[in-house]
PDB file of C-alpha atoms in Angstrom:
ATOM      1  CA  UNK A 199      -9.131 -18.074   6.131  1.00  0.00           C
ATOM      2  CA  UNK A 200      -5.482 -18.506   4.733  1.00  0.00           C
ATOM      3  CA  UNK A 201      -4.400 -15.762   2.631  1.00  0.00           C
ATOM      4  CA  UNK A 202      -1.127 -15.162   0.466  1.00  0.00           C
ATOM      5  CA  UNK A 203      -0.460 -11.368  -0.543  1.00  0.00           C
ATOM      6  CA  UNK A 204       2.019 -11.168  -3.574  1.00  0.00           C
ATOM      7  CA  UNK A 205       4.867  -8.055  -3.453  1.00  0.00           C
ATOM      8  CA  UNK A 206       6.992  -7.695  -6.004  1.00  0.00           C
ATOM      9  CA  UNK A 207       9.618  -4.624  -5.576  1.00  0.00           C
ATOM     10  CA  UNK A 208      13.074  -3.941  -7.607  1.00  0.00           C
ATOM     11  CA  UNK A 209      15.598  -1.710  -6.040  1.00  0.00           C
ATOM     12  CA  UNK A 210      16.766  -1.091  -2.598  1.00  0.00           C
ATOM     13  CA  UNK A 211      14.734  -1.541   0.708  1.00  0.00           C
ATOM     14  CA  UNK A 212      14.521   1.208   2.890  1.00  0.00           C
ATOM     15  CA  UNK A 213      15.000   1.676   6.476  1.00  0.00           C
ATOM     16  CA  UNK A 214      11.750   0.630   7.261  1.00  0.00           C
ATOM     17  CA  UNK A 215      11.564  -2.465   5.493  1.00  0.00           C
ATOM     18  CA  UNK A 216      12.656  -4.232   8.664  1.00  0.00           C
ATOM     19  CA  UNK A 217       9.389  -2.666  10.253  1.00  0.00           C
ATOM     20  CA  UNK A 218       7.122  -3.835   7.412  1.00  0.00           C
ATOM     21  CA  UNK A 219       8.595  -7.717   7.964  1.00  0.00           C
ATOM     22  CA  UNK A 220       8.279  -7.320  11.411  1.00  0.00           C
ATOM     23  CA  UNK A 221       4.464  -6.651  11.295  1.00  0.00           C
ATOM     24  CA  UNK A 222       4.219  -9.281   8.512  1.00  0.00           C
ATOM     25  CA  UNK A 223       5.534 -11.813  11.201  1.00  0.00           C
ATOM     26  CA  UNK A 224       2.009 -11.223  13.670  1.00  0.00           C
ATOM     27  CA  UNK A 225       0.023 -11.987  10.839  1.00  0.00           C
ATOM     28  CA  UNK A 226      -0.130 -15.834  11.459  1.00  0.00           C
ATOM     29  CA  UNK A 227      -2.861 -16.612   8.472  1.00  0.00           C
ATOM     30  CA  UNK A 228      -0.807 -14.905   5.585  1.00  0.00           C
ATOM     31  CA  UNK A 229       2.064 -15.443   3.790  1.00  0.00           C
ATOM     32  CA  UNK A 230       3.760 -12.879   1.647  1.00  0.00           C
ATOM     33  CA  UNK A 231       6.001 -13.628  -1.351  1.00  0.00           C
ATOM     34  CA  UNK A 232       8.255 -10.955  -3.006  1.00  0.00           C
ATOM     35  CA  UNK A 233       9.946 -10.858  -6.161  1.00  0.00           C
ATOM     36  CA  UNK A 234      13.495  -8.885  -5.597  1.00  0.00           C
ATOM     37  CA  UNK A 235      16.524  -7.825  -6.686  1.00  0.00           C
ATOM     38  CA  UNK A 236      17.486  -6.623  -3.199  1.00  0.00           C
ATOM     39  CA  UNK A 237      19.841  -9.303  -1.583  1.00  0.00           C
ATOM     40  CA  UNK A 238      20.257  -7.623   1.690  1.00  0.00           C
ATOM     41  CA  UNK A 239      20.547 -10.063   4.460  1.00  0.00           C
ATOM     42  CA  UNK A 240      16.795  -9.066   6.635  1.00  0.00           C
ATOM     43  CA  UNK A 241      15.535 -11.073   9.168  1.00  0.00           C
ATOM     44  CA  UNK A 242      12.963 -12.516   6.860  1.00  0.00           C
ATOM     45  CA  UNK A 243      10.347 -14.408   8.852  1.00  0.00           C
ATOM     46  CA  UNK A 244       8.471 -17.446   8.945  1.00  0.00           C
ATOM     47  CA  UNK A 245       5.324 -16.392   7.050  1.00  0.00           C
ATOM     48  CA  UNK A 246       7.451 -14.209   4.520  1.00  0.00           C
ATOM     49  CA  UNK A 247       9.254 -15.918   1.250  1.00  0.00           C
ATOM     50  CA  UNK A 248      11.609 -14.323  -0.569  1.00  0.00           C
ATOM     51  CA  UNK A 249      12.156 -14.893  -4.463  1.00  0.00           C
ATOM     52  CA  UNK A 250      15.380 -13.271  -5.678  1.00  0.00           C
ATOM     53  CA  UNK A 251      15.211 -12.522  -9.808  1.00  0.00           C
ATOM     54  CA  UNK A 252      16.283  -9.205 -11.622  1.00  0.00           C
ATOM     55  CA  UNK A 253      13.646  -7.029 -13.014  1.00  0.00           C
ATOM     56  CA  UNK A 254      14.226  -7.680 -16.406  1.00  0.00           C
ATOM     57  CA  UNK A 255      13.483 -11.907 -16.092  1.00  0.00           C
ATOM     58  CA  UNK A 256      10.517 -10.562 -14.022  1.00  0.00           C
ATOM     59  CA  UNK A 257       9.348  -7.936 -16.853  1.00  0.00           C
ATOM     60  CA  UNK A 258       9.848 -11.425 -18.781  1.00  0.00           C
ATOM     61  CA  UNK A 259       7.584 -13.233 -17.245  1.00  0.00           C
ATOM     62  CA  UNK A 260       4.720 -10.738 -17.266  1.00  0.00           C
ATOM     63  CA  UNK A 261       5.294  -9.740 -21.001  1.00  0.00           C
ATOM     64  CA  UNK A 262       4.959 -13.800 -21.707  1.00  0.00           C
ATOM     65  CA  UNK A 263       1.177 -13.805 -19.975  1.00  0.00           C
ATOM     66  CA  UNK A 264      -0.374 -11.325 -23.376  1.00  0.00           C
ATOM     67  CA  UNK A 265      -0.292 -11.431 -26.935  1.00  0.00           C
ATOM     68  CA  UNK A 266       0.318  -7.364 -27.267  1.00  0.00           C
ATOM     69  CA  UNK A 267       3.610  -5.775 -26.080  1.00  0.00           C
ATOM     70  CA  UNK A 268       2.748  -4.261 -22.316  1.00  0.00           C
ATOM     71  CA  UNK A 269       4.424  -1.139 -21.109  1.00  0.00           C
ATOM     72  CA  UNK A 270       6.679  -2.060 -18.483  1.00  0.00           C
ATOM     73  CA  UNK A 271       9.693  -0.169 -18.660  1.00  0.00           C
ATOM     74  CA  UNK A 272      10.198   0.699 -14.908  1.00  0.00           C
ATOM     75  CA  UNK A 273       9.534  -1.432 -11.393  1.00  0.00           C
ATOM     76  CA  UNK A 274       6.900   1.823 -10.631  1.00  0.00           C
ATOM     77  CA  UNK A 275       4.508   0.505 -13.444  1.00  0.00           C
ATOM     78  CA  UNK A 276       3.792  -2.804 -11.545  1.00  0.00           C
ATOM     79  CA  UNK A 277       0.730  -0.524  -9.957  1.00  0.00           C
ATOM     80  CA  UNK A 278      -1.061  -1.194 -13.307  1.00  0.00           C
ATOM     81  CA  UNK A 279      -0.015  -4.938 -13.280  1.00  0.00           C
ATOM     82  CA  UNK A 280      -1.184  -5.549  -9.867  1.00  0.00           C
ATOM     83  CA  UNK A 281      -4.757  -7.120 -10.485  1.00  0.00           C
ATOM     84  CA  UNK A 282      -3.295  -9.860 -12.900  1.00  0.00           C
ATOM     85  CA  UNK A 283      -0.780 -11.484 -10.343  1.00  0.00           C
ATOM     86  CA  UNK A 284      -3.600 -14.036  -9.360  1.00  0.00           C
ATOM     87  CA  UNK A 285      -3.181 -15.076 -12.737  1.00  0.00           C
ATOM     88  CA  UNK A 286       0.749 -14.526 -13.051  1.00  0.00           C
ATOM     89  CA  UNK A 287       1.529 -16.805 -10.249  1.00  0.00           C
ATOM     90  CA  UNK A 288      -1.386 -18.856 -10.126  1.00  0.00           C
ATOM     91  CA  UNK A 289       1.103 -21.751  -9.126  1.00  0.00           C
ATOM     92  CA  UNK A 290       2.429 -20.047  -5.961  1.00  0.00           C
ATOM     93  CA  UNK A 291      -0.889 -19.206  -4.719  1.00  0.00           C
ATOM     94  CA  UNK A 292      -3.150 -22.708  -5.106  1.00  0.00           C
ATOM     95  CA  UNK A 293      -3.104 -23.780  -1.539  1.00  0.00           C
ATOM     96  CA  UNK A 294      -4.354 -20.469  -0.521  1.00  0.00           C
ATOM     97  CA  UNK A 295      -8.374 -19.744   0.244  1.00  0.00           C
ATOM     98  CA  UNK A 296      -7.556 -16.153  -0.945  1.00  0.00           C
ATOM     99  CA  UNK A 297      -4.890 -14.040  -2.703  1.00  0.00           C
ATOM    100  CA  UNK A 298      -4.095  -9.905  -3.110  1.00  0.00           C
ATOM    101  CA  UNK A 299      -1.482  -7.816  -3.466  1.00  0.00           C
ATOM    102  CA  UNK A 300      -0.032  -4.967  -0.885  1.00  0.00           C
ATOM    103  CA  UNK A 301       2.775  -2.431  -0.828  1.00  0.00           C
ATOM    104  CA  UNK A 302       5.275  -1.943   1.334  1.00  0.00           C
ATOM    105  CA  UNK A 303       5.408   1.683   2.438  1.00  0.00           C
ATOM    106  CA  UNK A 304       3.667   0.441   5.609  1.00  0.00           C
ATOM    107  CA  UNK A 305       2.637  -1.127   8.588  1.00  0.00           C
ATOM    108  CA  UNK A 306       0.397  -3.728   9.650  1.00  0.00           C
ATOM    109  CA  UNK A 307      -1.657  -4.574  12.730  1.00  0.00           C
ATOM    110  CA  UNK A 308      -3.677  -7.383  12.954  1.00  0.00           C
ATOM    111  CA  UNK A 309      -5.177  -7.240   9.432  1.00  0.00           C
ATOM    112  CA  UNK A 310      -7.351 -11.125  10.402  1.00  0.00           C
ATOM    113  CA  UNK A 311      -8.755  -9.681  13.281  1.00  0.00           C
ATOM    114  CA  UNK A 312     -10.098  -6.316  11.396  1.00  0.00           C
ATOM    115  CA  UNK A 313     -11.399  -8.206   8.633  1.00  0.00           C
ATOM    116  CA  UNK A 314     -15.129  -7.595   8.230  1.00  0.00           C
ATOM    117  CA  UNK A 315     -17.233 -10.526   8.402  1.00  0.00           C
ATOM    118  CA  UNK A 316     -17.846 -11.623   4.881  1.00  0.00           C
ATOM    119  CA  UNK A 317     -21.426 -12.004   3.938  1.00  0.00           C
ATOM    120  CA  UNK A 318     -20.394 -12.666   0.042  1.00  0.00           C
ATOM    121  CA  UNK A 319     -18.092 -15.330  -1.756  1.00  0.00           C
ATOM    122  CA  UNK A 320     -17.278 -12.851  -4.491  1.00  0.00           C
ATOM    123  CA  UNK A 321     -15.753 -10.386  -2.026  1.00  0.00           C
ATOM    124  CA  UNK A 322     -12.415  -7.481  -2.588  1.00  0.00           C
ATOM    125  CA  UNK A 323     -11.071  -6.712   0.966  1.00  0.00           C
ATOM    126  CA  UNK A 324      -9.604  -3.649   0.863  1.00  0.00           C
ATOM    127  CA  UNK A 325     -10.358  -0.690  -1.285  1.00  0.00           C
ATOM    128  CA  UNK A 326      -7.125   0.614  -2.488  1.00  0.00           C
ATOM    129  CA  UNK A 327      -4.240  -0.517  -4.200  1.00  0.00           C
ATOM    130  CA  UNK A 328      -1.935  -0.759  -0.804  1.00  0.00           C
ATOM    131  CA  UNK A 329      -3.852  -3.932   0.307  1.00  0.00           C
ATOM    132  CA  UNK A 330      -6.692  -5.615  -1.553  1.00  0.00           C
ATOM    133  CA  UNK A 331      -7.915  -9.579  -0.701  1.00  0.00           C
ATOM    134  CA  UNK A 332      -9.700 -11.483  -3.180  1.00  0.00           C
ATOM    135  CA  UNK A 333     -10.996 -15.198  -3.727  1.00  0.00           C
ATOM    136  CA  UNK A 334      -8.777 -17.676  -4.688  1.00  0.00           C
ATOM    137  CA  UNK A 335     -10.792 -19.020  -7.732  1.00  0.00           C
ATOM    138  CA  UNK A 336     -10.078 -18.721 -11.163  1.00  0.00           C
ATOM    139  CA  UNK A 337     -13.102 -15.752 -11.861  1.00  0.00           C
ATOM    140  CA  UNK A 338     -10.958 -13.887  -9.204  1.00  0.00           C
ATOM    141  CA  UNK A 339      -7.817 -14.323 -10.730  1.00  0.00           C
ATOM    142  CA  UNK A 340      -9.046 -13.299 -14.098  1.00  0.00           C
ATOM    143  CA  UNK A 341     -11.522 -10.953 -13.707  1.00  0.00           C
ATOM    144  CA  UNK A 342      -9.426  -8.450 -14.740  1.00  0.00           C
ATOM    145  CA  UNK A 343      -9.842  -9.109 -18.366  1.00  0.00           C
ATOM    146  CA  UNK A 344     -13.174  -8.230 -18.325  1.00  0.00           C
ATOM    147  CA  UNK A 345     -14.050  -6.534 -21.842  1.00  0.00           C
ATOM    148  CA  UNK A 346     -10.178  -6.281 -22.529  1.00  0.00           C
ATOM    149  CA  UNK A 347     -10.130  -2.414 -20.387  1.00  0.00           C
ATOM    150  CA  UNK A 348      -6.852  -3.674 -19.117  1.00  0.00           C
ATOM    151  CA  UNK A 349      -5.100  -3.567 -22.623  1.00  0.00           C
ATOM    152  CA  UNK A 350      -5.292   0.125 -22.358  1.00  0.00           C
ATOM    153  CA  UNK A 351      -3.545  -0.210 -18.711  1.00  0.00           C
ATOM    154  CA  UNK A 352      -1.021  -2.592 -19.742  1.00  0.00           C
ATOM    155  CA  UNK A 353       0.051  -0.999 -22.889  1.00  0.00           C
ATOM    156  CA  UNK A 354       0.437   2.795 -21.544  1.00  0.00           C
ATOM    157  CA  UNK A 355       2.943   3.948 -19.832  1.00  0.00           C
ATOM    158  CA  UNK A 356       1.360   6.341 -17.508  1.00  0.00           C
ATOM    159  CA  UNK A 357       0.114   4.847 -14.210  1.00  0.00           C
ATOM    160  CA  UNK A 358      -3.581   4.696 -14.786  1.00  0.00           C
ATOM    161  CA  UNK A 359      -4.915   3.564 -11.159  1.00  0.00           C
ATOM    162  CA  UNK A 360      -6.219   0.363 -13.112  1.00  0.00           C
ATOM    163  CA  UNK A 361      -5.345  -1.587  -9.804  1.00  0.00           C
ATOM    164  CA  UNK A 362      -8.185   0.739  -7.287  1.00  0.00           C
ATOM    165  CA  UNK A 363      -9.990   3.002 -10.192  1.00  0.00           C
ATOM    166  CA  UNK A 364     -11.065   0.349 -13.080  1.00  0.00           C
ATOM    167  CA  UNK A 365     -10.040  -2.728 -11.496  1.00  0.00           C
ATOM    168  CA  UNK A 366     -12.679  -1.718  -8.659  1.00  0.00           C
ATOM    169  CA  UNK A 367     -15.769  -1.102 -11.473  1.00  0.00           C
ATOM    170  CA  UNK A 368     -14.900  -4.334 -12.914  1.00  0.00           C
ATOM    171  CA  UNK A 369     -15.164  -5.896  -9.662  1.00  0.00           C
ATOM    172  CA  UNK A 370     -18.424  -4.033  -8.985  1.00  0.00           C
ATOM    173  CA  UNK A 371     -19.773  -4.899 -12.513  1.00  0.00           C
ATOM    174  CA  UNK A 372     -19.350  -8.753 -11.508  1.00  0.00           C
ATOM    175  CA  UNK A 373     -21.215  -8.545  -8.395  1.00  0.00           C
ATOM    176  CA  UNK A 374     -18.309  -8.317  -6.019  1.00  0.00           C
ATOM    177  CA  UNK A 375     -18.901  -6.724  -2.745  1.00  0.00           C
ATOM    178  CA  UNK A 376     -16.091  -4.333  -1.812  1.00  0.00           C
ATOM    179  CA  UNK A 377     -15.173  -4.575   2.392  1.00  0.00           C
ATOM    180  CA  UNK A 378     -13.429  -1.908   3.675  1.00  0.00           C
ATOM    181  CA  UNK A 379     -10.951  -1.990   6.291  1.00  0.00           C
ATOM    182  CA  UNK A 380      -9.936   0.262   9.205  1.00  0.00           C
ATOM    183  CA  UNK A 381      -7.007   2.107   8.195  1.00  0.00           C
ATOM    184  CA  UNK A 382      -4.526   5.234   7.995  1.00  0.00           C
ATOM    185  CA  UNK A 383      -3.801   6.685   4.830  1.00  0.00           C
ATOM    186  CA  UNK A 384      -1.082   9.565   5.549  1.00  0.00           C
ATOM    187  CA  UNK A 385      -1.629  12.598   3.955  1.00  0.00           C
ATOM    188  CA  UNK A 386       2.416  12.582   2.523  1.00  0.00           C
ATOM    189  CA  UNK A 387       2.861  16.589   1.502  1.00  0.00           C
ATOM    190  CA  UNK A 388       2.191  18.064   5.566  1.00  0.00           C
ATOM    191  CA  UNK A 389       4.785  17.832   8.498  1.00  0.00           C
ATOM    192  CA  UNK A 390       2.309  16.532  11.274  1.00  0.00           C
ATOM    193  CA  UNK A 391       0.060  13.679  10.691  1.00  0.00           C
ATOM    194  CA  UNK A 392      -3.007  13.804   8.752  1.00  0.00           C
ATOM    195  CA  UNK A 393      -5.075  10.919   8.062  1.00  0.00           C
ATOM    196  CA  UNK A 394      -7.153  11.292   4.691  1.00  0.00           C
ATOM    197  CA  UNK A 395      -9.786   8.804   5.859  1.00  0.00           C
ATOM    198  CA  UNK A 396     -10.793  10.773   9.644  1.00  0.00           C
ATOM    199  CA  UNK A 397     -12.706  13.966   9.876  1.00  0.00           C
ATOM    200  CA  UNK A 398     -11.184  17.307  10.723  1.00  0.00           C
ATOM    201  CA  UNK A 399     -11.585  17.284  15.056  1.00  0.00           C
ATOM    202  CA  UNK A 400     -10.185  13.910  15.345  1.00  0.00           C
ATOM    203  CA  UNK A 401      -7.119  14.867  13.286  1.00  0.00           C
ATOM    204  CA  UNK A 402      -5.392  17.325  15.104  1.00  0.00           C
ATOM    205  CA  UNK A 403      -2.990  15.717  17.368  1.00  0.00           C
ATOM    206  CA  UNK A 404      -2.228  11.701  16.963  1.00  0.00           C
ATOM    207  CA  UNK A 405       0.534   9.654  16.822  1.00  0.00           C
ATOM    208  CA  UNK A 406       0.261   5.531  16.181  1.00  0.00           C
ATOM    209  CA  UNK A 407       1.949   2.456  18.540  1.00  0.00           C
ATOM    210  CA  UNK A 408       2.634  -1.324  16.798  1.00  0.00           C
ATOM    211  CA  UNK A 409       2.785  -3.644  19.839  1.00  0.00           C
ATOM    212  CA  UNK A 410       3.707  -7.074  18.956  1.00  0.00           C
ATOM    213  CA  UNK A 411       1.061  -6.744  16.184  1.00  0.00           C
ATOM    214  CA  UNK A 412      -1.468  -4.754  16.920  1.00  0.00           C
ATOM    215  CA  UNK A 413      -1.513  -1.368  15.613  1.00  0.00           C
ATOM    216  CA  UNK A 414      -3.233   1.543  17.462  1.00  0.00           C
ATOM    217  CA  UNK A 415      -3.801   5.137  16.751  1.00  0.00           C
ATOM    218  CA  UNK A 416      -3.938   7.460  20.185  1.00  0.00           C
ATOM    219  CA  UNK A 417      -4.828  10.982  19.240  1.00  0.00           C
ATOM    220  CA  UNK A 418      -6.912  13.417  20.794  1.00  0.00           C
ATOM    221  CA  UNK A 419     -10.494  14.060  21.172  1.00  0.00           C
ATOM    222  CA  UNK A 420     -12.745  17.289  21.811  1.00  0.00           C
ATOM    223  CA  UNK A 421     -11.841  17.818  25.053  1.00  0.00           C
ATOM    224  CA  UNK A 422      -8.099  17.027  24.652  1.00  0.00           C
ATOM    225  CA  UNK A 423      -8.426  13.672  26.042  1.00  0.00           C
ATOM    226  CA  UNK A 424      -6.546  10.499  25.006  1.00  0.00           C
ATOM    227  CA  UNK A 425      -8.256   7.934  22.854  1.00  0.00           C
ATOM    228  CA  UNK A 426      -7.043   5.108  21.093  1.00  0.00           C
ATOM    229  CA  UNK A 427      -8.346   3.112  18.025  1.00  0.00           C
ATOM    230  CA  UNK A 428      -7.022   0.042  15.902  1.00  0.00           C
ATOM    231  CA  UNK A 429      -6.569  -0.313  12.806  1.00  0.00           C
ATOM    232  CA  UNK A 430      -5.492  -2.832  10.325  1.00  0.00           C
ATOM    233  CA  UNK A 431      -2.420  -0.634   8.662  1.00  0.00           C
ATOM    234  CA  UNK A 432      -0.917   2.561   8.603  1.00  0.00           C
ATOM    235  CA  UNK A 433      -0.291   3.499   4.932  1.00  0.00           C
ATOM    236  CA  UNK A 434       2.410   6.354   4.119  1.00  0.00           C
ATOM    237  CA  UNK A 435       1.775   6.999   0.931  1.00  0.00           C
ATOM    238  CA  UNK A 436       5.343   7.662  -0.423  1.00  0.00           C
ATOM    239  CA  UNK A 437       5.991   9.834   3.114  1.00  0.00           C
ATOM    240  CA  UNK A 438       9.603   9.967   3.940  1.00  0.00           C
ATOM    241  CA  UNK A 439       9.591   8.404   7.484  1.00  0.00           C
ATOM    242  CA  UNK A 440      12.818   6.906   9.259  1.00  0.00           C
ATOM    243  CA  UNK A 441      12.886   4.147  11.513  1.00  0.00           C
ATOM    244  CA  UNK A 442      15.906   3.993  14.169  1.00  0.00           C
ATOM    245  CA  UNK A 443      18.317   0.975  13.599  1.00  0.00           C
ATOM    246  CA  UNK A 444      18.094  -1.860  15.975  1.00  0.00           C
ATOM    247  CA  UNK A 445      14.527  -1.377  17.235  1.00  0.00           C
ATOM    248  CA  UNK A 446      13.582  -3.927  20.256  1.00  0.00           C
ATOM    249  CA  UNK A 447      10.096  -5.310  18.591  1.00  0.00           C
ATOM    250  CA  UNK A 448       9.440  -7.240  21.898  1.00  0.00           C
ATOM    251  CA  UNK A 449       8.409  -3.488  23.370  1.00  0.00           C
ATOM    252  CA  UNK A 450       6.254  -0.688  21.947  1.00  0.00           C
ATOM    253  CA  UNK A 451       7.069   1.128  18.830  1.00  0.00           C
ATOM    254  CA  UNK A 452       5.921   4.831  18.123  1.00  0.00           C
ATOM    255  CA  UNK A 453       5.121   6.241  14.856  1.00  0.00           C
ATOM    256  CA  UNK A 454       5.285   9.994  14.890  1.00  0.00           C
ATOM    257  CA  UNK A 455       5.808  12.763  12.402  1.00  0.00           C
ATOM    258  CA  UNK A 456       8.487  11.325  10.974  1.00  0.00           C
ATOM    259  CA  UNK A 457       9.980   8.713  13.218  1.00  0.00           C
ATOM    260  CA  UNK A 458       9.914   5.696  13.955  1.00  0.00           C
ATOM    261  CA  UNK A 459      11.080   4.620  17.795  1.00  0.00           C
ATOM    262  CA  UNK A 460      10.656   2.851  20.883  1.00  0.00           C
ATOM    263  CA  UNK A 461       8.836   4.230  23.544  1.00  0.00           C
ATOM    264  CA  UNK A 462       6.982   3.965  27.101  1.00  0.00           C
ATOM    265  CA  UNK A 463       3.758   4.281  27.024  1.00  0.00           C
ATOM    266  CA  UNK A 464       3.284   6.503  29.854  1.00  0.00           C
ATOM    267  CA  UNK A 465       5.032   9.487  27.495  1.00  0.00           C
ATOM    268  CA  UNK A 466       2.369   9.535  25.429  1.00  0.00           C
ATOM    269  CA  UNK A 467       0.492  12.546  26.937  1.00  0.00           C
ATOM    270  CA  UNK A 468      -1.908  15.400  25.369  1.00  0.00           C
ATOM    271  CA  UNK A 469       1.370  17.437  25.500  1.00  0.00           C
ATOM    272  CA  UNK A 470       3.246  15.079  23.593  1.00  0.00           C
ATOM    273  CA  UNK A 471       0.893  14.452  20.865  1.00  0.00           C
ATOM    274  CA  UNK A 472       0.585  18.335  20.212  1.00  0.00           C
ATOM    275  CA  UNK A 473       4.368  18.726  20.345  1.00  0.00           C
ATOM    276  CA  UNK A 474       4.735  16.159  17.851  1.00  0.00           C
ATOM    277  CA  UNK A 475       1.904  17.208  15.538  1.00  0.00           C
ATOM    278  CA  UNK A 476       3.042  21.228  15.041  1.00  0.00           C
ATOM    279  CA  UNK A 477       2.620  22.562  11.724  1.00  0.00           C
ATOM    280  CA  UNK A 478       4.972  23.658   9.203  1.00  0.00           C
ATOM    281  CA  UNK A 479       6.428  22.844   5.970  1.00  0.00           C
ATOM    282  CA  UNK A 480       7.945  19.550   5.506  1.00  0.00           C
ATOM    283  CA  UNK A 481      11.086  19.615   3.945  1.00  0.00           C
ATOM    284  CA  UNK A 482      12.241  15.955   3.239  1.00  0.00           C
ATOM    285  CA  UNK A 483       8.619  15.727   1.257  1.00  0.00           C
ATOM    286  CA  UNK A 484       9.283  18.564  -0.776  1.00  0.00           C
ATOM    287  CA  UNK A 485      13.202  18.003  -0.656  1.00  0.00           C
ATOM    288  CA  UNK A 486      12.513  15.379  -2.485  1.00  0.00           C
ATOM    289  CA  UNK A 487       9.657  16.825  -5.074  1.00  0.00           C
ATOM    290  CA  UNK A 488      11.968  19.575  -6.026  1.00  0.00           C
ATOM    291  CA  UNK A 489      14.818  17.075  -7.306  1.00  0.00           C
ATOM    292  CA  UNK A 490      15.464  17.746 -11.663  1.00  0.00           C
ATOM    293  CA  UNK A 491      13.715  14.567 -12.187  1.00  0.00           C
ATOM    294  CA  UNK A 492      10.933  14.414  -9.822  1.00  0.00           C
ATOM    295  CA  UNK A 493      10.392  18.108 -10.611  1.00  0.00           C
ATOM    296  CA  UNK A 494      10.445  17.816 -14.699  1.00  0.00           C
ATOM    297  CA  UNK A 495       7.704  14.634 -13.958  1.00  0.00           C
ATOM    298  CA  UNK A 496       5.409  17.279 -12.198  1.00  0.00           C
ATOM    299  CA  UNK A 497       5.531  19.954 -14.742  1.00  0.00           C
ATOM    300  CA  UNK A 498       4.984  17.089 -17.584  1.00  0.00           C
ATOM    301  CA  UNK A 499       2.102  15.831 -15.795  1.00  0.00           C
ATOM    302  CA  UNK A 500       0.701  19.319 -14.847  1.00  0.00           C
ATOM    303  CA  UNK A 501       1.069  20.497 -18.545  1.00  0.00           C
ATOM    304  CA  UNK A 502      -0.978  17.500 -19.753  1.00  0.00           C
ATOM    305  CA  UNK A 503      -0.291  14.391 -18.896  1.00  0.00           C
ATOM    306  CA  UNK A 504      -3.003  14.041 -15.554  1.00  0.00           C
ATOM    307  CA  UNK A 505      -5.364  15.398 -18.256  1.00  0.00           C
ATOM    308  CA  UNK A 506      -4.527  12.550 -21.181  1.00  0.00           C
ATOM    309  CA  UNK A 507      -4.659  10.108 -18.013  1.00  0.00           C
ATOM    310  CA  UNK A 508      -8.147  11.175 -17.170  1.00  0.00           C
ATOM    311  CA  UNK A 509      -9.088  10.907 -20.523  1.00  0.00           C
ATOM    312  CA  UNK A 510      -7.636   7.063 -20.545  1.00  0.00           C
ATOM    313  CA  UNK A 511      -9.364   6.398 -17.538  1.00  0.00           C
ATOM    314  CA  UNK A 512     -12.693   7.559 -18.965  1.00  0.00           C
ATOM    315  CA  UNK A 513     -12.359   5.765 -21.909  1.00  0.00           C
ATOM    316  CA  UNK A 514     -11.701   2.032 -19.800  1.00  0.00           C
ATOM    317  CA  UNK A 515     -14.429   3.039 -17.869  1.00  0.00           C
ATOM    318  CA  UNK A 516     -16.898   3.180 -20.863  1.00  0.00           C
ATOM    319  CA  UNK A 517     -15.714   0.029 -21.968  1.00  0.00           C
ATOM    320  CA  UNK A 518     -16.315  -1.835 -18.682  1.00  0.00           C
ATOM    321  CA  UNK A 519     -19.811  -0.111 -18.547  1.00  0.00           C
ATOM    322  CA  UNK A 520     -21.086  -1.023 -21.973  1.00  0.00           C
TER     323      UNK A 520
END
């Protein structure tokens, strides 16, 4: 299955981006198309195509597809529009079997190897908006328009998680089967690594190792023995993390709280795993959260926006279900 993933990103890519690109490189049956205004020189691999544009031009292209005024004041609000990418960029994906969307605050392992065997032509691979893959046919490209619930998501400035909540309901309502990937979705607020989708016992002392396209989690079991599991990707979920400059991608790279650097595998011992996962205050996260604008947004969300958003999501879901 030949897949194309679409990523619009506006602003400066962070220190993780070279590592993200390298993790794309080893997924030979997947191509990426990036729309961005960041013209920094990066070593783009053969399967990542970058198309330079500014946000206003990009926003105008999106608006041209709809007969109502969309709300897309900032790049962050693009998350509401992800399910429309198949239709918006149909000309770019015509030669692919499947299309999808993803984020860049993540590192990929071997995605194709971790895709479950499909039992349905109507498929949604991936549960979340950070990576979703769909068949490349007209039905899948336009299914987001089902019963016009999308008009609420596209015309409201708040992030209504249309790509994860209501869109998933639309697909399920129309007979699409959801296939989960083995992923590590990291809780961003705590200092140690806590994977939201893992059980508590296997979530106490761990790190990840990326080695030439393979992503493994090293963790301690109940008897404090080192075990490994392979993952399709790790998602940092806005977690501040620093990638060392001049990483040697030909050698193993360890991902620990909250750094990325080269390592010799024999250094990964039970003591190492326990040491790097000590509890404590995650200052980098809270320092960012307490910036005046971010703090202002958090207060508004607590006071009324979260309730308003839930009501709008409920309204969309009611439209979909009737």
